[in-house]
PDB file of C-alpha atoms in Angstrom:
ATOM      1  CA  MET D1424       4.376-128.067 -31.955  1.00  0.00           C
ATOM      2  CA  ARG D1425       6.533-128.234 -28.858  1.00  0.00           C
ATOM      3  CA  ARG D1426       6.859-125.138 -26.665  1.00  0.00           C
ATOM      4  CA  PRO D1427      10.312-123.716 -25.993  1.00  0.00           C
ATOM      5  CA  ALA D1428      11.953-125.201 -22.907  1.00  0.00           C
ATOM      6  CA  ILE D1429      13.853-122.252 -21.506  1.00  0.00           C
ATOM      7  CA  HIS D1430      15.282-124.104 -18.535  1.00  0.00           C
ATOM      8  CA  ARG D1431      16.928-126.620 -20.859  1.00  0.00           C
ATOM      9  CA  GLY D1432      18.289-124.294 -23.506  1.00  0.00           C
ATOM     10  CA  THR D1433      19.871-121.363 -21.747  1.00  0.00           C
ATOM     11  CA  THR D1434      20.930-119.741 -18.517  1.00  0.00           C
ATOM     12  CA  LEU D1435      19.160-116.483 -19.415  1.00  0.00           C
ATOM     13  CA  ALA D1436      16.104-115.407 -17.425  1.00  0.00           C
ATOM     14  CA  THR D1437      12.652-115.462 -18.989  1.00  0.00           C
ATOM     15  CA  GLU D1438      12.575-111.652 -19.156  1.00  0.00           C
ATOM     16  CA  GLU D1439      15.922-111.551 -20.941  1.00  0.00           C
ATOM     17  CA  LEU D1440      14.800-114.090 -23.522  1.00  0.00           C
ATOM     18  CA  ALA D1441      11.483-112.285 -23.964  1.00  0.00           C
ATOM     19  CA  SER D1442      13.341-109.023 -24.631  1.00  0.00           C
ATOM     20  CA  LEU D1443      15.603-110.695 -27.176  1.00  0.00           C
ATOM     21  CA  LEU D1444      12.606-112.286 -28.884  1.00  0.00           C
ATOM     22  CA  ALA D1445      10.728-108.971 -28.970  1.00  0.00           C
ATOM     23  CA  PHE D1446      13.694-107.148 -30.525  1.00  0.00           C
ATOM     24  CA  PHE D1447      14.157-110.030 -32.988  1.00  0.00           C
ATOM     25  CA  CYS D1448      10.489-109.849 -34.026  1.00  0.00           C
ATOM     26  CA  ALA D1449      10.582-106.078 -34.407  1.00  0.00           C
ATOM     27  CA  ARG D1450      13.841-106.109 -36.355  1.00  0.00           C
ATOM     28  CA  ASN D1451      12.604-108.799 -38.743  1.00  0.00           C
ATOM     29  CA  GLU D1452       9.035-107.455 -38.911  1.00  0.00           C
ATOM     30  CA  ILE D1453       7.552-110.660 -37.489  1.00  0.00           C
ATOM     31  CA  SER D1454       4.112-110.366 -35.968  1.00  0.00           C
ATOM     32  CA  PRO D1455       4.188-110.636 -32.168  1.00  0.00           C
ATOM     33  CA  ARG D1456       1.192-112.973 -32.445  1.00  0.00           C
ATOM     34  CA  THR D1457       3.300-115.426 -34.433  1.00  0.00           C
ATOM     35  CA  ALA D1458       5.913-115.562 -31.687  1.00  0.00           C
ATOM     36  CA  ARG D1459       3.462-115.388 -28.774  1.00  0.00           C
ATOM     37  CA  LYS D1460       1.422-118.424 -29.835  1.00  0.00           C
ATOM     38  CA  HIS D1461       4.444-120.650 -29.134  1.00  0.00           C
ATOM     39  CA  LEU D1462       4.988-119.378 -25.590  1.00  0.00           C
ATOM     40  CA  GLY D1463       3.723-120.595 -22.249  1.00  0.00           C
ATOM     41  CA  ALA D1464       1.817-118.299 -19.869  1.00  0.00           C
ATOM     42  CA  THR D1465       4.846-116.932 -18.004  1.00  0.00           C
ATOM     43  CA  GLN D1466       6.845-116.514 -21.205  1.00  0.00           C
ATOM     44  CA  ALA D1467       3.911-114.788 -22.940  1.00  0.00           C
ATOM     45  CA  GLU D1468       3.506-112.342 -20.064  1.00  0.00           C
ATOM     46  CA  ALA D1469       7.205-111.442 -20.187  1.00  0.00           C
ATOM     47  CA  PHE D1470       7.036-111.159 -23.989  1.00  0.00           C
ATOM     48  CA  ASP D1471       4.027-108.806 -23.829  1.00  0.00           C
ATOM     49  CA  GLU D1472       5.915-106.470 -21.516  1.00  0.00           C
ATOM     50  CA  ALA D1473       9.045-106.667 -23.672  1.00  0.00           C
ATOM     51  CA  TRP D1474       7.014-106.024 -26.849  1.00  0.00           C
ATOM     52  CA  THR D1475       5.489-102.876 -25.318  1.00  0.00           C
ATOM     53  CA  PHE D1476       8.978-101.680 -24.432  1.00  0.00           C
ATOM     54  CA  VAL D1477      10.326-102.425 -27.922  1.00  0.00           C
ATOM     55  CA  GLN D1478       7.453-100.570 -29.587  1.00  0.00           C
ATOM     56  CA  ALA D1479       8.220 -97.516 -27.468  1.00  0.00           C
ATOM     57  CA  ASN D1480      11.841 -97.613 -28.662  1.00  0.00           C
ATOM     58  CA  GLU D1481      11.466 -97.706 -32.426  1.00  0.00           C
ATOM     59  CA  ALA D1482      14.682 -95.694 -32.890  1.00  0.00           C
ATOM     60  CA  VAL D1483      16.684 -98.551 -31.376  1.00  0.00           C
ATOM     61  CA  VAL D1484      14.905-101.052 -33.621  1.00  0.00           C
ATOM     62  CA  LYS D1485      15.628 -98.853 -36.641  1.00  0.00           C
ATOM     63  CA  LYS D1486      19.330 -98.796 -35.763  1.00  0.00           C
ATOM     64  CA  LEU D1487      19.215-102.555 -35.253  1.00  0.00           C
ATOM     65  CA  ARG D1488      17.841-102.955 -38.790  1.00  0.00           C
ATOM     66  CA  GLU D1489      20.018-100.424 -40.566  1.00  0.00           C
ATOM     67  CA  ALA D1490      23.290-100.106 -38.652  1.00  0.00           C
ATOM     68  CA  PRO D1491      23.682-102.746 -35.931  1.00  0.00           C
ATOM     69  CA  GLU D1492      27.380-101.932 -35.617  1.00  0.00           C
ATOM     70  CA  LEU D1493      26.372 -98.641 -33.990  1.00  0.00           C
ATOM     71  CA  LEU D1494      24.596-100.526 -31.222  1.00  0.00           C
ATOM     72  CA  GLU D1495      27.679-102.604 -30.438  1.00  0.00           C
ATOM     73  CA  GLY D1496      29.463 -99.527 -29.165  1.00  0.00           C
ATOM     74  CA  GLY D1497      26.489 -98.448 -27.057  1.00  0.00           C
ATOM     75  CA  ALA D1498      25.294 -95.701 -29.418  1.00  0.00           C
ATOM     76  CA  PHE D1499      21.681 -95.791 -28.264  1.00  0.00           C
ATOM     77  CA  THR D1500      19.372 -94.692 -25.493  1.00  0.00           C
ATOM     78  CA  PHE D1501      15.985 -95.982 -24.488  1.00  0.00           C
ATOM     79  CA  GLU D1502      13.192 -93.490 -24.982  1.00  0.00           C
ATOM     80  CA  THR D1503      10.907 -94.624 -22.185  1.00  0.00           C
ATOM     81  CA  LYS D1504      11.255 -95.569 -18.593  1.00  0.00           C
ATOM     82  CA  ARG D1505      11.450 -99.304 -18.229  1.00  0.00           C
ATOM     83  CA  SER D1506       8.844-101.155 -16.262  1.00  0.00           C
ATOM     84  CA  GLY D1507       9.724-103.403 -13.331  1.00  0.00           C
ATOM     85  CA  LEU D1508      10.990-106.489 -15.131  1.00  0.00           C
ATOM     86  CA  LEU D1509      12.770-104.673 -17.941  1.00  0.00           C
ATOM     87  CA  SER D1510      14.200-102.096 -15.575  1.00  0.00           C
ATOM     88  CA  ARG D1511      15.850-104.861 -13.581  1.00  0.00           C
ATOM     89  CA  LEU D1512      16.986-106.554 -16.778  1.00  0.00           C
ATOM     90  CA  PHE D1513      18.718-103.558 -18.321  1.00  0.00           C
ATOM     91  CA  SER D1514      19.911-101.729 -15.214  1.00  0.00           C
ATOM     92  CA  SER D1515      21.422-104.757 -13.492  1.00  0.00           C
ATOM     93  CA  ARG D1516      23.207-105.854 -16.677  1.00  0.00           C
ATOM     94  CA  GLU D1517      24.626-102.390 -17.332  1.00  0.00           C
ATOM     95  CA  ALA D1518      26.378-102.402 -13.976  1.00  0.00           C
ATOM     96  CA  ALA D1519      27.595-105.984 -14.309  1.00  0.00           C
ATOM     97  CA  VAL D1520      28.997-105.839 -17.838  1.00  0.00           C
ATOM     98  CA  ALA D1521      32.770-105.708 -18.067  1.00  0.00           C
ATOM     99  CA  PRO D1522      34.235-103.029 -20.305  1.00  0.00           C
ATOM    100  CA  VAL D1523      34.593-104.127 -23.896  1.00  0.00           C
ATOM    101  CA  SER D1524      37.938-103.573 -25.528  1.00  0.00           C
ATOM    102  CA  LYS D1525      37.665-101.924 -28.911  1.00  0.00           C
ATOM    103  CA  ARG D1526      39.410-103.605 -31.774  1.00  0.00           C
ATOM    104  CA  VAL D1527      41.490-101.409 -34.008  1.00  0.00           C
ATOM    105  CA  ARG D1528      39.807-100.688 -37.315  1.00  0.00           C
ATOM    106  CA  ASP D1529      41.656 -99.969 -40.512  1.00  0.00           C
ATOM    107  CA  PRO D1530      41.055 -96.566 -42.189  1.00  0.00           C
ATOM    108  CA  GLU D1531      38.627 -98.040 -44.743  1.00  0.00           C
ATOM    109  CA  GLU D1532      36.477 -99.560 -41.978  1.00  0.00           C
ATOM    110  CA  GLU D1533      36.511 -96.245 -40.106  1.00  0.00           C
ATOM    111  CA  ARG D1534      35.411 -94.406 -43.256  1.00  0.00           C
ATOM    112  CA  ARG D1535      32.531 -96.836 -43.890  1.00  0.00           C
ATOM    113  CA  LEU D1536      31.451 -96.708 -40.243  1.00  0.00           C
ATOM    114  CA  ALA D1537      31.491 -92.884 -40.242  1.00  0.00           C
ATOM    115  CA  GLU D1538      29.420 -92.939 -43.424  1.00  0.00           C
ATOM    116  CA  ALA D1539      26.915 -95.349 -41.852  1.00  0.00           C
ATOM    117  CA  ARG D1540      26.667 -93.204 -38.702  1.00  0.00           C
ATOM    118  CA  ALA D1541      26.037 -90.100 -40.804  1.00  0.00           C
ATOM    119  CA  LEU D1542      23.269 -91.858 -42.749  1.00  0.00           C
ATOM    120  CA  VAL D1543      21.576 -93.117 -39.578  1.00  0.00           C
ATOM    121  CA  GLU D1544      21.800 -89.708 -37.894  1.00  0.00           C
ATOM    122  CA  GLU D1545      20.429 -88.073 -41.024  1.00  0.00           C
ATOM    123  CA  GLU D1546      17.453 -90.481 -41.054  1.00  0.00           C
ATOM    124  CA  LEU D1547      16.797 -90.096 -37.336  1.00  0.00           C
ATOM    125  CA  GLY D1548      17.580 -86.380 -37.525  1.00  0.00           C
TER     126      GLY D1548
END
């Protein structure tokens, strides 16, 4: 099987892709070993760090599984301090991201979203 060629497929950094892969694995309950065996040395190192970070933030993964719309609006916090690579990844992006304009939701959407938030908060409670 061919290894992923990051430099050909995206403009994201290795650490960013590793973080996305780690969250994807956690959200879909895929073994990190399954993902890791397809990575090169540098990618695997970044993935290991990202996986450790994801495991320490199970509440974010739970929201990702159950109510991803809550994450879109920034309704989450990371539970642990980020290590060097992930700290740079998340802190530099937070400052560089342009504000997102909220789309107007109809009353039914607002009701369903409020219900979903209440359920998530109750579970995380």
